[in-house]
Amino acid sequence: MTKKLTSLLVFLFIFNGITAQETYEDLTLFHIDDESYSVEDFIENYNRNLDLVVDDTQKSIDNYLQLYINYNLKLKEAEALKLDESETFLKDYNKYYKQLADSYIANGDVTEAMLKETYRRYQTEVRASHILITSKSAEPADTLKAYQKALDVRKKLKAGQDFKKLAKEFSDDPSAKANGGDLNWFRAFKMIYPFEDAVYTMETGDISAPIKTDFGYHVIKKTGERASKGKISISHIMLTVDKPEDAEEVKNKIQKIYDKVTVENFGELAKQYSDDNNTAQNGGELRPIGISEVNSKRFENAAFSLEEINGISDPVETKFGWHIIKLNRVDSLASYEEMKPQIRKKVKTSSRAKLINAQISKNLQERYEAEFDMNYSDKLYQIIEKAKMGKTFKIENIKKPVTPLSTVLFEFTDMKYTYQNFLEYFEKNQLGFASKANLNERLTKTLDDYLYDKLIAHHRQELERLNPDFAGSAKTYKDGILLFEVMEHKVWDPVSEDSIAQHKYYDQHLEDFYTKENIQARVFTSPNKNDLRKFRKVYKKQGQAALAELTENFPEVMVDKTEMNKESIKIPSSLFSTKSVSRLKKHNGHYVFIDVIERQPAAQLEFNKVRGQIMNLLQKQTEEAWLKTLREKYTISVDKDVLKTLKQSFE
């Protein structure tokens, strides 16, 4: 399905500006029905994005104003259709809003919340594939092009196109050519934070909106999630392939070893046969490894796929050779308190550090004046203590609580959270503490975390009011995905699904869908006219049979076999009509002649080959017709005096 994302994204950025050269307070440029649109907003967008407008005719104030009105008409219609209330819109927007808000909130020292989030992610491993789109520079125009390309790739994925194929075609990650974008399994700290955060907040199978990192824009597909094993201890028997001609022999040898290997004799076979001199003497045992700590995805996947202690893998081929792997033990993840110093150290030196805003962390409770139920701590202690089985608390074990679970535990602004809400959180997170922590310690820390999490969630929603820059960024994305939704609903999908209209257009415009006349030819070029003339004389008499000797005798003559049409820059257009070996001509500072091998006349293109082109044309027509109806549906009134003053200020 082909959609006009270029114009959409130009508008997405054009109509969400930052600064204006001149302030026009309280001046309205135009109305759409009863809604006013300010001069100031128009100027901000015009000045910021003027260089992004390709068509010079649209740079005039009058023409640009019409584009701006069209843009806002589309958004107004999207809201009228309640697309901003749809599940698809809200899902995409809420995910982005959270990511954007966290990037504004977080800007300082390490916080407890970030440490615990990281620990929770240590407990889960995720798998994802990505397509990376990089920008040529940090200039807005180049960034916009990269973002447009990323959105277009996402659109293709949403339409069902193969991820691996698109990754190999479009991704700027060099590894994508080999792995189709697959990043294998990973957990916290293995990817840059915005990328990691996106994957952990996605559902398996989801395709993300473009995620911006220091590397560029990533379109991500989450392909898996599983509980982490922590670190595993393994042994292996490895055979290396020193020469390509030995590959089959080594493969047969590893199979023979596998046929005789057991748990009992694994170590002895490793000592006898393994080519890994560093581990052979101790029975092939490697140091404990975690996910993403081995420089071989195949090896890592085979090792972490072993479910039982003493399990032995099938022979596994990697870039290092062949391996047989045995699982010795699993070292489960340590408690949060035990790992906290290590996590803190990593957070401080990772991309997470910039996501923490120390001042907000210190002031949130004071800002929102959180209030608690009287004696809440004692009540919670009694409820949890009575419902414990050993050190484990379960809500289902609560009998006759000292206060109804529906009682408000704490509140701030208009937010209220009950004992039930907190106890559910406590039950879910209670195992993240060291075994020596007593109930009071667990209760205090968990309650602090719960309050902080709720305050942060509320603060995210307040950011639009508190931070104009954030509000502008959030509106940019909201308008962008809303515009995408309405264009898909009113233009792109109707055209792509109407095969009758597509065929009708094709039949009525057959003359527009022809291939250009093509030739397949050998092109001979040289800076030396005399040499090329001698070369041509022999070649014309003896043909291809003389090529090897001629190229050896005339090393400056370049020979290229290629297909081209009359517009090709490889040859002078006057040579295109040649029937066989042409005369000599000067071209691009060299001399050239060609030998036409085959001529392909212009031919009618089949419908399937031009369907995308037809859909583009029909989508443009449909959009123009739709805009006409919108201009009839809504009343547009431009203040001519204000417009005149505005135009004079730009002259």
XYZ file of C-alpha atoms in Angstrom:
651
model
C 0.000 0.000 0.000
C 1.535 3.292 -1.094
C 0.802 6.385 1.017
C 1.990 9.983 0.714
C 4.019 10.077 3.876
C 6.387 12.740 2.590
C 3.780 15.494 2.599
C 2.344 14.199 5.875
C 5.658 14.404 7.684
C 6.518 17.784 6.225
C 3.304 19.045 7.754
C 3.943 17.189 10.982
C 7.094 19.188 11.544
C 6.066 22.344 9.712
C 3.056 22.996 11.864
C 4.669 22.539 15.249
C 7.304 25.265 15.563
C 9.353 26.726 18.396
C 10.315 30.384 17.897
C 9.161 33.292 15.774
C 11.050 36.330 14.597
C 8.256 38.646 15.694
C 5.592 38.314 18.397
C 1.931 38.808 17.462
C 0.147 38.472 20.776
C -3.648 38.124 20.698
C -3.805 38.353 16.901
C -5.864 35.749 15.048
C -4.991 34.991 11.439
C -7.997 32.823 10.584
C -10.864 30.768 12.009
C -12.131 27.311 11.122
C -15.708 27.440 12.382
C -15.373 28.825 15.907
C -11.771 27.755 16.432
C -9.117 30.474 16.098
C -5.572 30.072 14.765
C -3.010 32.653 15.801
C -0.579 34.660 13.695
C 2.147 33.787 16.164
C 1.751 30.028 15.632
C 1.702 30.483 11.872
C 4.915 32.555 11.868
C 6.708 30.146 14.182
C 6.009 27.270 11.828
C 6.704 29.230 8.672
C 10.098 30.507 9.840
C 11.207 27.216 11.281
C 10.311 25.089 8.293
C 10.668 27.317 5.254
C 13.744 25.449 4.008
C 11.871 22.125 4.149
C 9.299 23.215 1.585
C 10.506 21.879 -1.757
C 7.996 23.661 -4.011
C 9.060 27.341 -4.200
C 5.492 28.416 -5.037
C 4.422 27.213 -1.598
C 6.913 29.545 0.096
C 4.741 32.582 -0.530
C 2.633 33.586 2.469
C -0.619 33.134 0.527
C 0.182 29.635 -0.707
C 1.741 28.563 2.549
C -1.353 29.720 4.398
C -3.509 27.417 2.282
C -1.273 24.463 3.159
C -1.544 25.396 6.816
C -5.326 25.605 6.593
C -5.484 22.211 4.821
C -3.373 20.683 7.549
C -5.644 21.963 10.302
C -8.762 20.928 8.379
C -7.479 17.352 8.342
C -6.818 17.435 12.082
C -10.251 18.924 12.746
C -11.891 16.190 10.693
C -9.880 13.503 12.493
C -11.241 14.781 15.787
C -14.756 14.950 14.348
C -14.409 11.281 13.392
C -13.206 10.609 16.983
C -10.019 8.999 15.686
C -8.242 10.500 18.688
C -10.363 8.178 20.827
C -9.576 5.006 18.892
C -7.703 2.128 20.496
C -4.935 2.253 17.881
C -4.339 5.975 18.363
C -4.398 5.846 22.156
C -2.056 2.865 22.291
C 0.566 4.549 20.114
C 0.187 7.967 21.686
C 0.228 6.807 25.316
C 3.400 4.789 24.779
C 5.153 7.717 23.176
C 3.826 10.139 25.783
C 5.300 8.049 28.606
C 8.666 7.795 26.888
C 8.727 11.509 26.134
C 7.594 12.484 29.641
C 10.222 10.283 31.282
C 12.923 11.925 29.219
C 11.821 15.318 30.549
C 11.350 14.189 34.154
C 14.634 12.337 34.330
C 17.584 14.712 34.423
C 19.911 14.190 37.391
C 21.247 11.717 39.932
C 20.383 8.045 40.177
C 17.027 7.394 41.865
C 15.735 4.375 43.645
C 12.961 4.004 41.090
C 15.416 3.681 38.235
C 17.488 1.119 40.138
C 14.447 -1.019 40.834
C 13.193 -0.739 37.268
C 16.597 -1.981 36.132
C 16.497 -4.882 38.589
C 13.041 -5.882 37.344
C 14.395 -5.896 33.814
C 17.275 -8.088 34.918
C 14.598 -10.636 35.808
C 13.271 -10.726 32.253
C 15.026 -11.216 28.926
C 13.574 -9.835 25.716
C 14.238 -10.395 22.045
C 13.773 -7.869 19.283
C 14.579 -7.028 15.693
C 15.132 -3.508 14.436
C 15.556 -1.425 11.328
C 17.890 1.535 11.868
C 17.519 4.704 9.820
C 20.359 7.187 10.296
C 20.525 10.862 9.414
C 23.281 12.308 7.241
C 23.647 15.169 9.694
C 22.003 16.737 12.727
C 20.380 19.379 10.533
C 16.558 19.477 10.774
C 16.061 18.668 7.102
C 18.204 15.526 7.298
C 16.602 14.477 10.568
C 13.184 14.917 9.012
C 14.144 12.776 6.024
C 15.343 10.001 8.339
C 12.137 10.185 10.377
C 10.033 10.127 7.212
C 11.899 7.065 5.985
C 11.462 5.305 9.334
C 7.715 6.002 9.289
C 7.482 4.689 5.733
C 9.277 1.476 6.754
C 6.898 1.090 9.702
C 3.952 1.527 7.343
C 5.263 -1.290 5.150
C 5.655 -3.524 8.209
C 2.139 -2.689 9.397
C 0.901 -3.662 5.940
C 2.409 -7.116 6.450
C 5.679 -6.942 4.531
C 8.505 -9.217 5.699
C 10.652 -7.691 8.452
C 13.885 -9.442 7.483
C 13.548 -8.423 3.855
C 12.899 -4.790 4.751
C 15.775 -4.780 7.266
C 18.199 -5.993 4.628
C 16.916 -3.387 2.182
C 16.594 -0.320 4.399
C 18.495 -0.720 7.667
C 21.668 1.301 8.188
C 22.837 -1.231 10.781
C 25.595 -3.104 8.894
C 24.728 -6.381 10.639
C 21.201 -6.343 9.187
C 22.466 -7.706 5.872
C 23.344 -10.946 7.656
C 20.824 -11.156 10.510
C 17.773 -9.437 9.054
C 17.729 -7.028 11.991
C 17.539 -9.740 14.659
C 19.324 -8.603 17.858
C 18.790 -11.892 19.682
C 18.024 -12.012 23.425
C 19.115 -9.229 25.763
C 18.268 -7.533 29.058
C 18.991 -4.284 30.887
C 22.139 -2.329 29.869
C 22.737 -4.327 26.692
C 21.070 -1.684 24.510
C 20.957 2.106 24.721
C 18.212 3.062 27.187
C 15.509 4.513 24.844
C 15.771 1.348 22.735
C 15.694 -0.945 25.766
C 12.797 0.975 27.310
C 10.750 0.730 24.140
C 11.212 -3.045 23.914
C 10.398 -3.677 27.579
C 7.190 -1.627 27.353
C 6.038 -3.314 24.125
C 3.959 -6.464 23.791
C 5.476 -9.390 21.912
C 4.667 -8.978 18.220
C 4.269 -5.194 18.446
C 5.965 -2.878 15.954
C 7.063 0.411 17.487
C 6.767 3.928 16.224
C 10.218 5.297 15.283
C 12.346 5.377 18.460
C 15.058 8.031 18.457
C 18.462 7.253 19.964
C 21.959 8.640 19.450
C 22.304 6.253 16.508
C 19.210 7.387 14.610
C 15.611 6.200 14.338
C 14.782 2.572 15.124
C 11.662 0.726 14.029
C 11.472 -2.182 16.459
C 9.581 -5.471 16.484
C 9.491 -7.298 19.806
C 9.836 -11.008 19.059
C 10.043 -12.619 22.507
C 10.096 -12.359 26.289
C 11.174 -14.927 28.896
C 12.251 -15.183 32.520
C 15.974 -14.674 33.012
C 18.140 -17.581 34.156
C 20.724 -15.245 35.615
C 24.149 -16.698 34.818
C 24.798 -20.245 33.672
C 27.895 -22.401 34.044
C 28.641 -24.564 31.006
C 31.336 -26.774 29.517
C 32.024 -27.343 25.851
C 33.963 -29.493 23.443
C 35.133 -27.436 20.476
C 36.617 -28.429 17.128
C 38.031 -25.712 14.871
C 38.001 -25.660 11.070
C 41.458 -24.486 10.012
C 40.926 -24.859 6.260
C 37.723 -24.731 4.200
C 38.567 -28.060 2.651
C 38.535 -29.629 6.126
C 34.990 -28.515 6.947
C 33.259 -31.790 6.107
C 35.850 -33.844 7.983
C 35.464 -31.710 11.114
C 31.679 -31.962 10.869
C 31.888 -35.752 10.743
C 34.323 -35.814 13.667
C 32.099 -33.712 15.960
C 29.177 -36.005 15.148
C 31.232 -39.066 16.131
C 32.157 -37.403 19.449
C 28.511 -36.501 20.033
C 27.442 -40.095 19.434
C 29.603 -41.267 22.320
C 29.328 -38.319 24.755
C 27.589 -38.746 28.120
C 27.360 -36.700 31.311
C 29.976 -38.968 32.873
C 32.589 -38.866 30.097
C 32.064 -35.254 28.905
C 35.099 -33.903 30.764
C 37.395 -36.651 29.510
C 36.277 -36.197 25.912
C 36.893 -32.461 26.245
C 40.441 -33.106 27.437
C 41.024 -35.564 24.617
C 39.456 -33.811 21.657
C 38.659 -30.146 22.324
C 40.662 -27.574 20.373
C 39.959 -24.904 23.035
C 43.286 -25.054 24.856
C 42.084 -22.616 27.525
C 39.373 -24.949 28.777
C 40.299 -28.467 27.620
C 42.441 -29.216 30.688
C 39.550 -28.530 33.099
C 37.054 -30.637 31.159
C 35.882 -27.819 28.887
C 34.384 -25.657 31.665
C 33.887 -21.971 30.831
C 33.400 -19.067 33.241
C 29.726 -18.373 34.116
C 28.005 -16.374 31.392
C 24.909 -14.171 31.229
C 22.765 -13.289 28.258
C 24.550 -11.211 25.581
C 27.982 -11.985 27.055
C 29.118 -14.385 24.313
C 30.273 -13.245 20.884
C 28.137 -15.819 19.112
C 24.355 -15.828 18.956
C 24.217 -19.475 17.925
C 26.387 -20.556 20.853
C 24.439 -18.435 23.324
C 21.050 -19.617 22.076
C 22.104 -23.253 22.281
C 23.517 -22.824 25.812
C 20.507 -20.949 27.194
C 18.102 -23.388 25.537
C 19.341 -26.226 27.760
C 16.559 -26.694 30.323
C 17.966 -29.342 32.660
C 21.213 -29.523 34.620
C 23.656 -31.841 32.787
C 21.678 -31.337 29.582
C 23.861 -31.723 26.461
C 23.262 -29.869 23.204
C 23.386 -31.175 19.668
C 26.525 -30.136 17.753
C 26.393 -26.363 17.145
C 28.287 -24.626 14.355
C 29.574 -21.081 14.999
C 32.170 -18.835 13.388
C 34.692 -20.380 15.787
C 34.026 -23.983 14.784
C 31.824 -26.785 16.120
C 30.712 -27.131 19.763
C 28.972 -29.618 22.040
C 27.686 -27.809 25.161
C 26.769 -29.157 28.625
C 24.837 -27.191 31.257
C 26.529 -27.543 34.662
C 24.474 -25.201 36.868
C 22.288 -22.096 36.905
C 23.228 -19.206 39.187
C 19.891 -17.491 39.822
C 19.661 -13.733 39.988
C 20.690 -12.323 43.372
C 18.248 -10.229 45.416
C 17.745 -6.571 44.682
C 19.584 -5.472 47.839
C 22.590 -7.642 46.975
C 22.744 -6.366 43.400
C 21.936 -2.740 44.187
C 25.567 -1.469 44.411
C 26.407 -3.088 41.075
C 23.277 -1.699 39.406
C 23.871 1.774 40.832
C 27.392 1.831 39.421
C 26.172 0.786 35.978
C 23.281 3.249 35.979
C 25.577 6.167 36.777
C 27.765 5.403 33.759
C 24.970 4.396 31.358
C 22.428 6.213 29.242
C 19.978 5.858 32.147
C 21.697 8.616 34.117
C 20.306 11.370 31.926
C 16.784 10.089 32.490
C 16.745 10.992 36.178
C 15.795 14.412 37.402
C 17.027 14.820 40.989
C 15.139 17.995 41.743
C 11.787 16.544 40.723
C 12.564 13.394 42.727
C 13.086 15.469 45.897
C 10.106 17.729 45.441
C 7.283 15.556 44.095
C 5.724 14.683 47.450
C 5.887 18.285 48.609
C 4.562 19.609 45.279
C 1.485 17.359 45.295
C 0.991 17.286 49.110
C 0.390 13.567 49.507
C -1.840 12.730 52.483
C -2.101 9.320 54.218
C -4.748 7.520 56.193
C -4.234 7.730 59.959
C -1.961 4.988 61.354
C -1.678 3.498 57.860
C 1.700 1.902 58.570
C 0.458 -0.041 61.608
C -2.665 -1.117 59.726
C -0.677 -2.361 56.763
C 1.763 -4.179 59.045
C -1.056 -6.013 60.806
C -2.805 -6.933 57.549
C 0.394 -8.292 55.951
C 1.656 -10.021 59.117
C -1.603 -11.954 59.574
C -1.754 -12.966 55.889
C 1.851 -14.206 55.638
C 2.794 -17.813 54.986
C 6.404 -17.915 56.142
C 7.838 -14.752 54.585
C 5.447 -14.717 51.641
C 2.345 -12.543 51.675
C -0.776 -13.280 49.619
C -3.888 -11.130 49.463
C -6.081 -14.218 49.261
C -4.993 -15.112 52.804
C -6.406 -11.905 54.321
C -9.154 -12.601 56.888
C -10.977 -9.774 58.736
C -8.541 -6.894 57.988
C -8.170 -4.141 60.613
C -9.520 -1.682 58.022
C -11.567 -2.339 54.868
C -9.281 -2.809 51.858
C -11.361 -0.245 49.968
C -10.228 2.448 52.446
C -8.138 5.242 50.880
C -4.507 4.699 51.893
C -3.179 7.963 50.448
C -4.271 10.683 48.099
C -2.893 13.724 46.295
C -4.618 16.257 44.035
C -7.649 14.255 42.847
C -5.912 10.852 42.909
C -6.891 8.230 45.514
C -5.207 4.851 46.173
C -6.656 2.197 48.458
C -5.138 -0.430 50.738
C -6.181 -2.991 48.114
C -4.197 -1.160 45.395
C -1.059 -1.087 47.502
C -1.301 -4.679 48.780
C -1.529 -5.943 45.188
C 1.671 -4.046 44.437
C 3.338 -5.354 47.591
C 2.473 -8.972 46.767
C 3.918 -8.620 43.275
C 7.185 -6.967 44.390
C 7.909 -8.561 47.778
C 10.517 -11.022 46.492
C 12.853 -8.265 45.327
C 14.315 -7.900 48.812
C 17.219 -9.626 50.539
C 16.057 -12.539 52.701
C 17.324 -10.783 55.839
C 15.014 -7.777 55.361
C 12.256 -7.711 57.992
C 8.628 -6.862 57.329
C 8.964 -3.256 58.481
C 11.851 -2.705 56.085
C 9.970 -4.325 53.236
C 6.821 -2.408 53.978
C 8.556 0.959 54.271
C 10.591 0.556 51.087
C 7.712 -0.820 49.049
C 5.358 1.927 50.195
C 7.960 4.582 49.313
C 8.352 3.058 45.860
C 4.603 2.809 45.318
C 4.014 6.435 46.270
C 6.910 7.572 44.087
C 5.625 5.576 41.096
C 2.151 7.082 41.422
C 3.510 10.600 41.825
C 5.689 10.154 38.735
C 2.692 8.881 36.758
C 0.679 11.935 37.823
C 3.567 14.283 37.137
C 3.773 12.977 33.583
C 0.229 14.156 32.994
C 0.995 17.534 34.573
C 4.011 18.145 32.361
C 2.002 19.654 29.526
C 0.820 22.368 31.903
C 4.204 22.832 33.603
C 6.543 22.635 30.622
C 5.618 24.403 27.333
C 8.472 22.686 25.504
C 7.149 19.269 26.500
C 3.616 20.312 25.562
C 4.847 21.293 22.095
C 6.696 17.999 21.608
C 3.691 15.975 22.772
C 1.403 17.907 20.420
C 3.778 17.310 17.526
C 3.545 13.569 17.925
C -0.178 13.597 18.703
C -0.929 15.594 15.557
C 1.404 13.397 13.539
C -0.211 10.074 14.384
C -3.688 11.631 14.219
C -2.932 12.922 10.734
C -1.619 9.486 9.777
C -4.832 7.865 11.060
C -7.161 10.218 9.188
C -5.174 9.971 5.947
C -5.245 6.196 6.232
C -8.981 6.257 6.926
C -10.035 8.772 4.275
C -7.415 8.482 1.518
C -4.901 5.651 1.633
C -7.057 2.656 2.536
C -10.019 3.541 0.294
C -7.725 3.818 -2.720
C -5.623 0.741 -1.960
C -8.735 -1.397 -1.427
C -10.548 -0.213 -4.582
C -9.065 -2.492 -7.223
C -11.889 -1.612 -9.658
C -10.918 2.064 -9.665
C -7.261 1.142 -10.082
C -7.945 -1.041 -13.135
C -10.258 1.597 -14.586
C -7.560 4.249 -14.299
C -5.065 1.875 -15.914
C -7.365 1.142 -18.861
C -8.059 4.850 -19.408
C -4.387 5.862 -19.309
C -2.613 3.026 -21.107
C -0.457 5.512 -23.005
C 1.121 6.611 -19.714
C 2.347 3.140 -18.810
C 5.024 2.151 -21.280
C 8.604 1.112 -20.754
C 11.218 3.244 -22.436
C 13.138 1.785 -25.337
C 16.217 0.076 -23.935
C 19.468 -1.236 -25.284
C 21.919 -3.717 -23.870
C 25.381 -2.740 -25.018
C 29.073 -2.882 -24.373
C 30.443 0.591 -23.692
C 34.102 1.258 -24.485
C 35.746 4.399 -23.078
C 39.271 5.824 -23.044
C 40.927 9.210 -22.534
C 43.161 8.395 -25.545
C 41.371 8.859 -28.847
C 44.021 7.109 -31.004
C 44.126 4.040 -28.744
C 40.348 3.754 -28.745
C 40.250 4.139 -32.544
C 42.755 1.262 -32.928
C 40.823 -0.794 -30.360
C 37.560 -0.215 -32.263
C 39.074 -1.141 -35.620
C 40.152 -4.581 -34.388
C 36.985 -5.128 -32.334
C 34.719 -4.286 -35.279
C 36.473 -6.938 -37.402
C 36.941 -9.715 -34.823
C 34.208 -9.006 -32.285
C 34.043 -10.405 -28.736
C 36.697 -13.025 -29.460
C 39.350 -10.302 -29.520
C 38.322 -8.659 -26.204
C 40.794 -10.434 -23.937
C 43.797 -9.575 -26.106
C 42.584 -6.020 -26.786
C 42.092 -5.141 -23.109
C 45.559 -6.446 -22.374
C 47.120 -4.397 -25.199
C 45.082 -1.269 -24.401
C 44.879 -1.115 -20.575
C 43.387 2.387 -20.552
C 40.283 1.245 -22.436
C 37.436 0.448 -20.028
C 34.777 -2.059 -21.067
C 31.344 -2.061 -19.415
C 28.317 -4.180 -20.302
C 25.110 -2.391 -19.316
C 21.454 -1.679 -20.045
C 20.339 1.901 -20.694
C 17.718 4.114 -22.252
C 18.148 7.278 -24.307
C 18.409 9.449 -21.185
C 21.423 7.538 -19.884
C 24.409 9.692 -18.995
C 26.812 6.891 -19.898
C 26.749 7.671 -23.622
C 25.921 10.577 -25.947
C 22.235 10.416 -26.912
C 23.229 10.371 -30.577
C 24.717 6.871 -30.157
C 21.478 5.374 -28.822
C 20.092 4.653 -32.310
C 23.190 2.656 -33.277
C 22.378 -0.785 -34.670
C 25.720 -2.495 -33.919
C 29.172 -0.920 -33.417
C 28.923 2.850 -33.270
C 31.304 5.534 -34.375
C 33.643 7.255 -31.915
C 32.284 10.211 -29.936
C 33.661 12.493 -27.234
C 31.676 12.306 -24.010
C 32.279 13.377 -20.384
C 35.908 14.240 -21.123
C 36.614 10.799 -22.660
C 36.078 9.078 -25.987
C 33.438 6.408 -26.312
C 31.905 3.897 -28.723
C 29.325 1.191 -28.112
C 28.380 -2.200 -29.466
C 24.633 -2.834 -29.256
C 23.972 -6.431 -28.249
C 20.188 -6.263 -27.987
C 17.511 -3.620 -28.436
C 14.297 -3.749 -26.403
C 11.507 -1.596 -27.867
C 9.068 0.323 -25.707
C 6.359 -1.981 -24.366
C 3.096 -1.752 -22.482
C 3.630 -2.208 -18.727
C 1.383 -4.737 -17.019
C -1.044 -3.471 -14.382
C 0.756 -5.172 -11.490
C 3.981 -3.395 -12.367
C 2.405 0.068 -12.200
C -0.195 -0.517 -9.463
C 1.842 1.442 -6.909
C 2.173 4.378 -9.301
C -1.555 4.297 -10.015
C -2.400 4.257 -6.310
C -0.177 7.290 -5.775
C -2.038 9.186 -8.508
C -5.447 8.124 -7.216
C -4.524 8.961 -3.644
C -3.529 12.452 -4.735
C -6.843 12.871 -6.546
C -8.760 11.479 -3.578
C -6.965 13.798 -1.173
C -7.698 16.834 -3.331
C -11.380 15.887 -3.556
C -11.533 15.254 0.176
C -9.981 18.639 0.959
C -12.572 20.268 -1.291
C -15.371 18.687 0.743
C -13.689 19.754 3.983
C -13.557 23.345 2.778
C -17.271 23.094 2.019
C -18.050 21.454 5.359
C -16.167 23.927 7.555
C -16.391 27.710 7.506
C -12.972 29.278 6.947
C -12.547 32.976 7.555
C -9.197 34.753 7.113
C -8.633 38.195 8.635
C -7.512 40.064 5.500
C -6.143 43.058 7.389
C -3.993 40.831 9.606
C -2.848 38.843 6.566
C -1.907 42.067 4.748
C 0.162 43.258 7.724
C 1.769 39.843 7.976
C 2.769 39.808 4.309
C 4.230 43.314 4.579
C 6.412 42.228 7.505
C 7.982 39.566 5.286
C 8.657 41.829 2.308
